[in-house]
Coordinates of C-alpha atoms (C1' of nucleotides) in Angstrom, one line a residue:
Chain A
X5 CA 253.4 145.4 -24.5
X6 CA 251.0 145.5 -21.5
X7 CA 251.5 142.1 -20.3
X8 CA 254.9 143.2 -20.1
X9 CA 254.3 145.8 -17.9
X10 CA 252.0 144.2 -15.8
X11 CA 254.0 141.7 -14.9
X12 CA 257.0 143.8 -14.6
X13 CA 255.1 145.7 -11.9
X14 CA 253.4 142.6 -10.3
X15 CA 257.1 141.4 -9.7
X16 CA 257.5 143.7 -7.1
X17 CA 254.5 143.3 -5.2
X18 CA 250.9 142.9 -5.1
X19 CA 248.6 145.0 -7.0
X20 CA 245.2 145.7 -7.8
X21 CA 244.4 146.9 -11.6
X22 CA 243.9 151.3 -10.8
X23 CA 247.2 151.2 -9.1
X24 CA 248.7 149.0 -11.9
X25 CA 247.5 152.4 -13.9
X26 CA 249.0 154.9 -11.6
X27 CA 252.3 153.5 -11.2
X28 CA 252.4 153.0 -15.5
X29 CA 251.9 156.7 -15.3
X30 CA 254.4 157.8 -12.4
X31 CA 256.8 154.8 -12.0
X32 CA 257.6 154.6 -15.3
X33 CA 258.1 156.8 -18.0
X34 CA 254.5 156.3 -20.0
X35 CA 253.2 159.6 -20.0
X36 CA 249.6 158.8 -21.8
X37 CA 247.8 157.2 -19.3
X38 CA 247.1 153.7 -20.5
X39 CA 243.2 152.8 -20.6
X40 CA 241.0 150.4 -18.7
X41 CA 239.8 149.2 -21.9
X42 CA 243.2 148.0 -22.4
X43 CA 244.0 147.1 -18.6
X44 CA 241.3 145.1 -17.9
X45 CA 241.2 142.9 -20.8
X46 CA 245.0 142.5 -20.4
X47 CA 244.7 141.1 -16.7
X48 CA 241.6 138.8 -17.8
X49 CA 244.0 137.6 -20.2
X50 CA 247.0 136.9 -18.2
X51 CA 245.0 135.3 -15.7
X52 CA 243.5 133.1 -18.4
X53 CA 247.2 131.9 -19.0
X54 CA 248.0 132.0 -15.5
X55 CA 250.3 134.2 -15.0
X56 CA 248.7 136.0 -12.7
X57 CA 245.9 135.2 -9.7
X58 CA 243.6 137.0 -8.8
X59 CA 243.1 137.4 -5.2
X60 CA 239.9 138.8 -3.5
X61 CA 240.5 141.2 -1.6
X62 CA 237.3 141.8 0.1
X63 CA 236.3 144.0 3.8
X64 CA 237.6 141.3 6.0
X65 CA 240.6 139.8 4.3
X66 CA 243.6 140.5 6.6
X67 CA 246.4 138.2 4.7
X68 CA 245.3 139.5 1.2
X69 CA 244.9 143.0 2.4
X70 CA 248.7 142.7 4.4
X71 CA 250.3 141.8 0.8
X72 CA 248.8 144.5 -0.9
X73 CA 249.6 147.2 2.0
X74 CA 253.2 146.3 2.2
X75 CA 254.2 147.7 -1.1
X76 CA 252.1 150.4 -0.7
X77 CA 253.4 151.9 2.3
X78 CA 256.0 154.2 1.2
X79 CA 253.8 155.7 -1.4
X80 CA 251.5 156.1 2.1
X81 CA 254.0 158.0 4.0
X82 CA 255.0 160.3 1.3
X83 CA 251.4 161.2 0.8
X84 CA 250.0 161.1 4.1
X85 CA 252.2 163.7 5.3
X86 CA 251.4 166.1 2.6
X87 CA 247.3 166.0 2.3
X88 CA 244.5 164.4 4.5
X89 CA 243.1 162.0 2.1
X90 CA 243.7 159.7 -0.6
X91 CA 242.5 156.4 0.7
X92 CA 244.8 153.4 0.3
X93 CA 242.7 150.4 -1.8
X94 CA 241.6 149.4 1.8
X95 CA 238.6 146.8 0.9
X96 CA 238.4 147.8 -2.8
X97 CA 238.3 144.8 -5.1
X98 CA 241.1 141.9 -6.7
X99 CA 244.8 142.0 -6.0
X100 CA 246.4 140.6 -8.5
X101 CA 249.9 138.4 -7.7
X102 CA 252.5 137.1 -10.2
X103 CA 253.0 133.2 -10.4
X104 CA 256.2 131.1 -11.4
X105 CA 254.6 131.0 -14.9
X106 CA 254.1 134.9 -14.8
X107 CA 257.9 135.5 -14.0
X108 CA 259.0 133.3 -16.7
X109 CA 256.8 135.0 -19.5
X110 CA 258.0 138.3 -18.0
X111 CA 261.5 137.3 -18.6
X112 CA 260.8 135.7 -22.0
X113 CA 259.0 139.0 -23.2
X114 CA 261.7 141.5 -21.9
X115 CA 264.0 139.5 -23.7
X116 CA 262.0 139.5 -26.7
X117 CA 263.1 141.5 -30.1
X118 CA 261.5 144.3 -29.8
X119 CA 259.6 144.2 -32.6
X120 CA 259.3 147.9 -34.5
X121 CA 260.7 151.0 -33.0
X122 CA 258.4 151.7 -30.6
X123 CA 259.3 154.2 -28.3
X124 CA 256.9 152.8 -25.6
X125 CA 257.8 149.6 -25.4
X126 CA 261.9 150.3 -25.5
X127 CA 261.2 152.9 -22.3
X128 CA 259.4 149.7 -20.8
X129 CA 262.4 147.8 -21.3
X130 CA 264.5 150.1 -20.1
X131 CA 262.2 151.0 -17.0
X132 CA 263.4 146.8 -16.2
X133 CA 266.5 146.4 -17.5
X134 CA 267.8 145.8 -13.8
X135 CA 266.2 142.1 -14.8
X136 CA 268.6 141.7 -18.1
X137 CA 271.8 140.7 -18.1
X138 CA 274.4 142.7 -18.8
X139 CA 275.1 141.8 -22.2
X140 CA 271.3 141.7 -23.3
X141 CA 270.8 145.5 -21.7
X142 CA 273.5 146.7 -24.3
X143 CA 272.0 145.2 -26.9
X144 CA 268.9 146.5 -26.3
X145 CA 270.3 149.8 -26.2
X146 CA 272.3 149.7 -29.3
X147 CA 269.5 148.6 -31.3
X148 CA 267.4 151.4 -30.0
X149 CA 270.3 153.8 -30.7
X150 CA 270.6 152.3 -34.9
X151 CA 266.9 152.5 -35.1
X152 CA 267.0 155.9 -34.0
X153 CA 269.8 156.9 -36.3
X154 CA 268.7 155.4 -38.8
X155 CA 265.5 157.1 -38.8
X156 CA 267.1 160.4 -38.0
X157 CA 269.1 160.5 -41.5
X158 CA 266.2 160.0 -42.9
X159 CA 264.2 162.9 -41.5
X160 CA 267.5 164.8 -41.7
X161 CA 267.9 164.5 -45.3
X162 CA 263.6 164.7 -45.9
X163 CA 263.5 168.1 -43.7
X164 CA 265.7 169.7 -46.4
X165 CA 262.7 170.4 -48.3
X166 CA 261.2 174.1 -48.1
X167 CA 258.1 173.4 -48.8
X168 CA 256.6 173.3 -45.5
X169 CA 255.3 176.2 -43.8
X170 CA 256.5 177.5 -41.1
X171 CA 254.3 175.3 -38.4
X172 CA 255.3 172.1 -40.1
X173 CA 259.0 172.8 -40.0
X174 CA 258.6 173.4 -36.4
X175 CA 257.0 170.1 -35.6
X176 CA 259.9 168.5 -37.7
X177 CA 263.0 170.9 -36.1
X178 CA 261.1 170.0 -32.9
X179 CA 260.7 166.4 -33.3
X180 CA 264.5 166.3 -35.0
X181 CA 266.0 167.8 -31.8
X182 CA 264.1 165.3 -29.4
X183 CA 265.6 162.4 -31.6
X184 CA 269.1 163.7 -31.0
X185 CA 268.7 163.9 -27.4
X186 CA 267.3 160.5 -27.0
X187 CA 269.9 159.1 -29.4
X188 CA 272.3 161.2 -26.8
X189 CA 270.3 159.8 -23.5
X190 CA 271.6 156.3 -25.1
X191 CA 275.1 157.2 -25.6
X192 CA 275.3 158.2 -21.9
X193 CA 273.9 155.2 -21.1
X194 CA 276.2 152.7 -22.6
X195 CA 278.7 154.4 -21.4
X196 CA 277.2 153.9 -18.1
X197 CA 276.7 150.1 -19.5
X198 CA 280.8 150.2 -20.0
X199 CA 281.8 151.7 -17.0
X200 CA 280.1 149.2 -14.8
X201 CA 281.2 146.5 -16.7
X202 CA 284.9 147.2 -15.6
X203 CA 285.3 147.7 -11.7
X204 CA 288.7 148.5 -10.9
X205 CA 290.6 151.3 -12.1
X206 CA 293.0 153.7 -10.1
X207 CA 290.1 155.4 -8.0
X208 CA 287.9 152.9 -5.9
X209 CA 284.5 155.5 -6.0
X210 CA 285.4 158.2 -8.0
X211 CA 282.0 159.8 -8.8
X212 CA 279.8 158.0 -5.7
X213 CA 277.0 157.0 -7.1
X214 CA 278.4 156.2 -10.5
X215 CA 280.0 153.0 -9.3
X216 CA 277.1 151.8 -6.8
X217 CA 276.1 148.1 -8.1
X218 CA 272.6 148.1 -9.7
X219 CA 270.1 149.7 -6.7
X220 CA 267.2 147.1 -6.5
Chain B
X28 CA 243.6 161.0 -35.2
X29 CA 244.1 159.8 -39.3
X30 CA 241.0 160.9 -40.7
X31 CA 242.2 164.4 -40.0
X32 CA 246.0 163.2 -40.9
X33 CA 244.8 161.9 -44.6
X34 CA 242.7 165.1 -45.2
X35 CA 245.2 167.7 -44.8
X36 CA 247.8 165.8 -46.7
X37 CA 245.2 165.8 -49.2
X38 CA 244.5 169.6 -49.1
X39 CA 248.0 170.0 -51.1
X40 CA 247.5 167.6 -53.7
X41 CA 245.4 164.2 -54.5
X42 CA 247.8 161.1 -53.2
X43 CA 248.0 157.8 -53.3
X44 CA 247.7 155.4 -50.0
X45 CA 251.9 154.9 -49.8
X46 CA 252.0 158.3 -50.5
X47 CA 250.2 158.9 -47.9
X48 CA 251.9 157.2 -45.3
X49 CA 255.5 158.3 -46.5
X50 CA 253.9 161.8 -46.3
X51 CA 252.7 161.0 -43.1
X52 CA 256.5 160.0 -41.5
X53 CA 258.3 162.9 -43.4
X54 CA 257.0 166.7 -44.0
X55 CA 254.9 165.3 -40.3
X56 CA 256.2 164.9 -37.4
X57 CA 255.0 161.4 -37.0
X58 CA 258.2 159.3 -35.9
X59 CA 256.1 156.2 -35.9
X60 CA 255.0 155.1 -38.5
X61 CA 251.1 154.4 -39.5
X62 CA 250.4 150.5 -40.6
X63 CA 248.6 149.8 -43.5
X64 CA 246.1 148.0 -41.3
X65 CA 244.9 151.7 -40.2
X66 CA 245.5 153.6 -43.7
X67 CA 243.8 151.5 -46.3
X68 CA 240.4 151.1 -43.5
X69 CA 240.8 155.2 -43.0
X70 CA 240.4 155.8 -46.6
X71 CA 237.5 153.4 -47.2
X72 CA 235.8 155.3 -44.5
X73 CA 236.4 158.6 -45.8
X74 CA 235.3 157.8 -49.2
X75 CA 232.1 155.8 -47.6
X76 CA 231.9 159.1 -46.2
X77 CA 231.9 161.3 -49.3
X78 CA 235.5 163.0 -47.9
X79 CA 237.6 161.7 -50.5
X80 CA 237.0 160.3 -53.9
X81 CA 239.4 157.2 -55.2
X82 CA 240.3 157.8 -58.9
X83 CA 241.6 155.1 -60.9
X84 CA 245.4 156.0 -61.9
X85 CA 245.7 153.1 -64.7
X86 CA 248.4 152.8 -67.2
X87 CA 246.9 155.0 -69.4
X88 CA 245.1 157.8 -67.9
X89 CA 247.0 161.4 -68.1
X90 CA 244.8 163.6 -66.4
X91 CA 245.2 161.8 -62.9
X92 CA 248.4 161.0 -63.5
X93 CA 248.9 164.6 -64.3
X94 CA 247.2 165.9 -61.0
X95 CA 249.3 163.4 -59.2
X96 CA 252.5 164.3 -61.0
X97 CA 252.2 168.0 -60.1
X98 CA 252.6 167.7 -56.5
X99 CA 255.3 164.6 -56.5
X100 CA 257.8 167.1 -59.0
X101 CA 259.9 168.8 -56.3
X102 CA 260.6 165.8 -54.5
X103 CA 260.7 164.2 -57.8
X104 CA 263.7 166.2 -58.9
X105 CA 265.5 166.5 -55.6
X106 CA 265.7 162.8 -55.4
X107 CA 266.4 162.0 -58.8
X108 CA 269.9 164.6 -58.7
X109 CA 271.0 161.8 -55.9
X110 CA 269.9 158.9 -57.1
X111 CA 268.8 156.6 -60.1
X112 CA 266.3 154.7 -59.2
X113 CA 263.2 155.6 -57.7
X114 CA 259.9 155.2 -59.5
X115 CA 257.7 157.5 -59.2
X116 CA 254.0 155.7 -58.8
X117 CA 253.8 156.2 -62.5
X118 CA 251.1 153.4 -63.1
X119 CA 250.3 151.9 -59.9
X120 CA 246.3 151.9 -58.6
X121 CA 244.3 154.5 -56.2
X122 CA 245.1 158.4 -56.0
X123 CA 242.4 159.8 -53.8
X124 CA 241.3 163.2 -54.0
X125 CA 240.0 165.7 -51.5
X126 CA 236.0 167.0 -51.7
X127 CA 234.0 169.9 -50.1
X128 CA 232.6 168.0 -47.6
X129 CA 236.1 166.9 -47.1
X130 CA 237.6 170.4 -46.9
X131 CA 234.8 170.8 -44.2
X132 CA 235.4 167.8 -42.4
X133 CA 239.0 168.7 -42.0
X134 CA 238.2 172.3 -40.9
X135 CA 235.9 171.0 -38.4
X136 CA 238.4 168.2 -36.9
X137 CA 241.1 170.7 -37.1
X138 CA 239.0 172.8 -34.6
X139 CA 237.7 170.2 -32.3
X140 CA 238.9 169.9 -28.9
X141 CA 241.9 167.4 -29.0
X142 CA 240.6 164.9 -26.6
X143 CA 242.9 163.4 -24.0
X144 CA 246.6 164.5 -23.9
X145 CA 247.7 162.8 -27.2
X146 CA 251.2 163.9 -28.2
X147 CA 250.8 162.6 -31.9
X148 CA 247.3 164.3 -32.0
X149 CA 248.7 167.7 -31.3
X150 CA 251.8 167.4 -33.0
X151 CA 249.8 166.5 -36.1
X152 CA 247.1 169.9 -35.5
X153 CA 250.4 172.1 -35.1
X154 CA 251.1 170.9 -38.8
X155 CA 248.2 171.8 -39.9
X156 CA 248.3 175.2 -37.6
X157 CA 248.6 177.1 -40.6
X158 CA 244.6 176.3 -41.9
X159 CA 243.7 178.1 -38.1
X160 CA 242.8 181.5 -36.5
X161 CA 245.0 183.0 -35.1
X162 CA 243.0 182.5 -31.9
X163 CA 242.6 179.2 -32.1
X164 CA 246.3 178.4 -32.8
X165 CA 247.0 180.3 -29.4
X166 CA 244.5 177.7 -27.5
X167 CA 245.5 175.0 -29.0
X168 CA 248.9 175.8 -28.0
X169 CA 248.4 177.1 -24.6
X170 CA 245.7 174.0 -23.6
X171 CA 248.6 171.5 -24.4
X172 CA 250.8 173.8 -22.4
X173 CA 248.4 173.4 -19.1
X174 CA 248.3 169.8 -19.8
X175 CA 251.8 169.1 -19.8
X176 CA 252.5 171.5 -16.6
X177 CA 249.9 169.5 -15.0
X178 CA 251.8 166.2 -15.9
X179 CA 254.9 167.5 -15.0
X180 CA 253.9 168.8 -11.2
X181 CA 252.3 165.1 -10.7
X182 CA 255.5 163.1 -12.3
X183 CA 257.7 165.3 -10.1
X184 CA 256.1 164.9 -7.0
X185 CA 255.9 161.7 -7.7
X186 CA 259.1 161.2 -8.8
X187 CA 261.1 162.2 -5.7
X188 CA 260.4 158.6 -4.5
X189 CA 263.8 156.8 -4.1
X190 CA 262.6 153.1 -4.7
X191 CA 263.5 153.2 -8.2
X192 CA 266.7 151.7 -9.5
X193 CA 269.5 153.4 -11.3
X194 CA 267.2 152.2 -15.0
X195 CA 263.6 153.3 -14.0
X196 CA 265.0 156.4 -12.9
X197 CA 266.8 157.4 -15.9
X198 CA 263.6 157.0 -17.8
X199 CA 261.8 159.4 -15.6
X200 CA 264.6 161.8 -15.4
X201 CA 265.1 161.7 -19.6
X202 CA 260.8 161.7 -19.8
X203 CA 260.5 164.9 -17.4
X204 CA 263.5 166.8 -19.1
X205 CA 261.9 165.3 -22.6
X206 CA 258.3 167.0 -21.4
X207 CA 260.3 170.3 -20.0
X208 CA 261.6 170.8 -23.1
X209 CA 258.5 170.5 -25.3
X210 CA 257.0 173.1 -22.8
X211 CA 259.7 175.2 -23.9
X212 CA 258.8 174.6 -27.3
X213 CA 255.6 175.6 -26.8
X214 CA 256.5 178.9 -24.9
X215 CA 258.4 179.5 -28.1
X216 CA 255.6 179.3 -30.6
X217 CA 253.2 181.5 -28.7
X218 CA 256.0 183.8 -28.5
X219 CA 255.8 184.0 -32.1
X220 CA 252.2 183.9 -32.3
X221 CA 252.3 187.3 -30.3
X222 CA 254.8 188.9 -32.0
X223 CA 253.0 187.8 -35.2
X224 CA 249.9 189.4 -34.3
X225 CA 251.8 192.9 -33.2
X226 CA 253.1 194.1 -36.8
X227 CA 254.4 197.5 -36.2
X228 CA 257.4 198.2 -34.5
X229 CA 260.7 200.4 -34.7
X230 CA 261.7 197.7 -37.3
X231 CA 260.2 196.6 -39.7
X232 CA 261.8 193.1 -40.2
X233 CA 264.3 192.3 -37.6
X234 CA 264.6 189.2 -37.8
X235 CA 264.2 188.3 -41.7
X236 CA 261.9 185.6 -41.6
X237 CA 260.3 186.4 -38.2
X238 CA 258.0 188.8 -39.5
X239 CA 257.1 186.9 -42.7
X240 CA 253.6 186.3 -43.5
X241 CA 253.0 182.5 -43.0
X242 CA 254.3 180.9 -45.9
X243 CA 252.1 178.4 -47.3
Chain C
dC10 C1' 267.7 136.9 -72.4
dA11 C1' 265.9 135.3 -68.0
dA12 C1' 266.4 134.5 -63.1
dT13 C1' 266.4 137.0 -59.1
dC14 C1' 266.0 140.6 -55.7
dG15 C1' 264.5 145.0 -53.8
dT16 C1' 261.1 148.6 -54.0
dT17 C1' 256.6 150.2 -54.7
dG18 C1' 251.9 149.5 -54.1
dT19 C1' 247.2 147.6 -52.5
dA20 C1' 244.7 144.8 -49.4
dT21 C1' 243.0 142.0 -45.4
dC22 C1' 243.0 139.4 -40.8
dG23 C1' 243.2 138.8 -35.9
dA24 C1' 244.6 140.9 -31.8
dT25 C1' 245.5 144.9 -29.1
dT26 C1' 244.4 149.3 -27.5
dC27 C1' 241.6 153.4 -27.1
dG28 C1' 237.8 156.4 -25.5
dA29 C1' 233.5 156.6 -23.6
dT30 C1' 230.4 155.1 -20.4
dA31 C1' 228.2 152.8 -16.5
dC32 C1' 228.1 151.6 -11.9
dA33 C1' 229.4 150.7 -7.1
dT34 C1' 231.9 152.1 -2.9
dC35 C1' 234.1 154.9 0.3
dT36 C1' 235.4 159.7 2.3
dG37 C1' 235.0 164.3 3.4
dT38 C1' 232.0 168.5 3.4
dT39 C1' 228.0 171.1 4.1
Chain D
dA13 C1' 221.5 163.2 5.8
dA14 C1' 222.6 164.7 1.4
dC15 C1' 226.0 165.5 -1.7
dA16 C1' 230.3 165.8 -4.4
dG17 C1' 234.5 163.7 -5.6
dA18 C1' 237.9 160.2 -5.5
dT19 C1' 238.5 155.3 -5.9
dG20 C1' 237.7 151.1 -8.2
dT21 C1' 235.9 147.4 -11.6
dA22 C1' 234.0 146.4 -15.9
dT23 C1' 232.4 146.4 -20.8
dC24 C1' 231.4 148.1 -25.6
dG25 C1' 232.4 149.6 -30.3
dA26 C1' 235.7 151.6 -33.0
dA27 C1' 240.5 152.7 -34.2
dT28 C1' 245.0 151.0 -34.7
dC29 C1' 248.6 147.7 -35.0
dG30 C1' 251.6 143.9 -36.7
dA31 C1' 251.9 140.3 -39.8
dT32 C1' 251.1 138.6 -44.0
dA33 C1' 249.8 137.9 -48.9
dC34 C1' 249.9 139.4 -53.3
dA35 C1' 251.1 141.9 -57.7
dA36 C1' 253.9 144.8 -60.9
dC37 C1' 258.0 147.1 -62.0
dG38 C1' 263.3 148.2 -62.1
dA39 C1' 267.9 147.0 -61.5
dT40 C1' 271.5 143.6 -61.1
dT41 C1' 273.7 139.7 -62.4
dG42 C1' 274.7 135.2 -64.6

DNA sequence: CAATCGTTGTATCGATTCGATACATCTGTT
DNA sequence: AACAGATGTATCGAATCGATACAACGATTG
């Protein structure tokens, strides 16, 4: 789960492990900040398999250092403009890259099953699907959509009972209702999935940005 | 996180450990569910701890199966109208029931400060809301509000960055409307905690249920 | 009847992840 | 210069996960 991610962010650039962090938080959709404890360890142990280097990064490294700025700078600009500080990993630590071995396990794992319905690692996937083909990104979310269905009648037919108090049957109404808009998020898009998958109809751009090939 | 999980469950009625866990997936809103690996170590630990206590359900042994039987009947009878089959856990091995020092222990974690911004955590205390003040249902329910306002301002300013394909961006979009609507959610319970704690009015029940003492 | 399969139920193992903590460096403020 | 706060790496013990094994019972079917 966070190899997966780790690499999936490495693939786009350079990156030492507190940034790793930040963008799990921002970039994509994990809203509980994953911990070092986990990060670290993760790192030592994809650079034990190699796939990953670390790179010092130390004062007076200008190559390293030129990696690691380049997909930094945007986040720079954006920030830079609105407050005075927040120092960029100038001379921090390791920078970590992604090797030929590290791209294939990324592609092997975001291929992989997904074992259980865990809704972490299926926003991961998603959060990469630019990297699947076509046929494996419906699949993926099909199998998401079952799971969640499938889970849903369950619930549905459970949450009948009235012996919950009133707190309880608000977590489950609550939790109910966010089911059925993730299970709708996924509907939207396959359709998405379908409507990119056949190009030409009567209007050549009808909705702009809905017929834009897959922004990289 | 399941310490305080297994105790209230047990507050209603002494359970088994697949009881337990069903419980836990059901009348909860946990959508995920709990491994065994985590259940059966939780209830060792509470009973090493003096929390619980295991009693032997044999074959033959009608007072616990009688305790346990009691609090299994309603779904008992609303699943057997539907279907033939499923045994109740007539004979099977462990029900474990609740002791002072567990009632305390659960009162006590009930209370405690939440660490971190765990969704599952709170969901799991708002189940339980029931077993708090009045005061401290309100600050449970408004510190989870500051925390996800606080996540929300960082993921949006962060989220106006344009670098993110069609994929990534649907997660954020879908996470931030998921995390705007759970806000709402909470808005809605301390509206009702308010009204709850204001009796009188020109009506005396609007609403039917709205002014209802908390059913337990 | 007996063979078989699915459900219920308890239990443990290794690996992953968490939460807390420590520590070092750099930056801005007083 | 002293200090506070953000940045950054690292590790420890405990909690949790996912897989797996095992046993007993009920229902289906040959």
């Amino acid at each position: 789960m966070l190899d997966l991610a780790i690499l999936g962010l490495l693939q786009e650039g350079d990156l030492h492990g507190y940034e790793i962090r930040r963008r799990l938080r921002d970039s994509l959709g994990l809203m509980a900040n994953i911990s070092f404890g986990s990060l670290y360890p993760a790192l030592a142990r994809l650079e034990s398999a190699g796939a990953v280097r670390g790179i010092e990064a130390g004062t007076a490294s200008p190559l390293a250092t030129g990696a690691a700025m380049g997909s930094l700078s945007g986040e720079l600009a954006a920030l830079r403009s609105k407050r005075t500080a927040i120092a960029r990993p100038k001379k921090s630590k390791k920078v970590y890259r992604i090797t030929d071995a590290g791209r294939a396990l990324f592609t092997e794992l975001l291929a992989a099953p997904a074992t259980s319905d865990d809704a972490r690692g299926f926003s991961l996937r998603v959060s990469f699907a630019k990297y699947l083909t076509p046929e494996l990104r419906v699949s993926l979310l099909q199998r998401r959509r079952t799971q969640l269905q499938d889970r849903l009648s369950e619930v549905c037919t459970a949450a009948q009972r009235n012996d919950l108090d009133i707190y309880a049957r608000s977590v489950v109404d609550h939790t109910t209702q966010g089911v059925r808009q993730d299970i709708a998020w996924l509907d939207a898009l396959l359709d998405a999935e379908r409507e990119r998958s056949r190009p030409d109809l009567t209007h050549p751009n009808p909705g702009g940005q809905t017929m834009a090939p897959v922004n990289d």
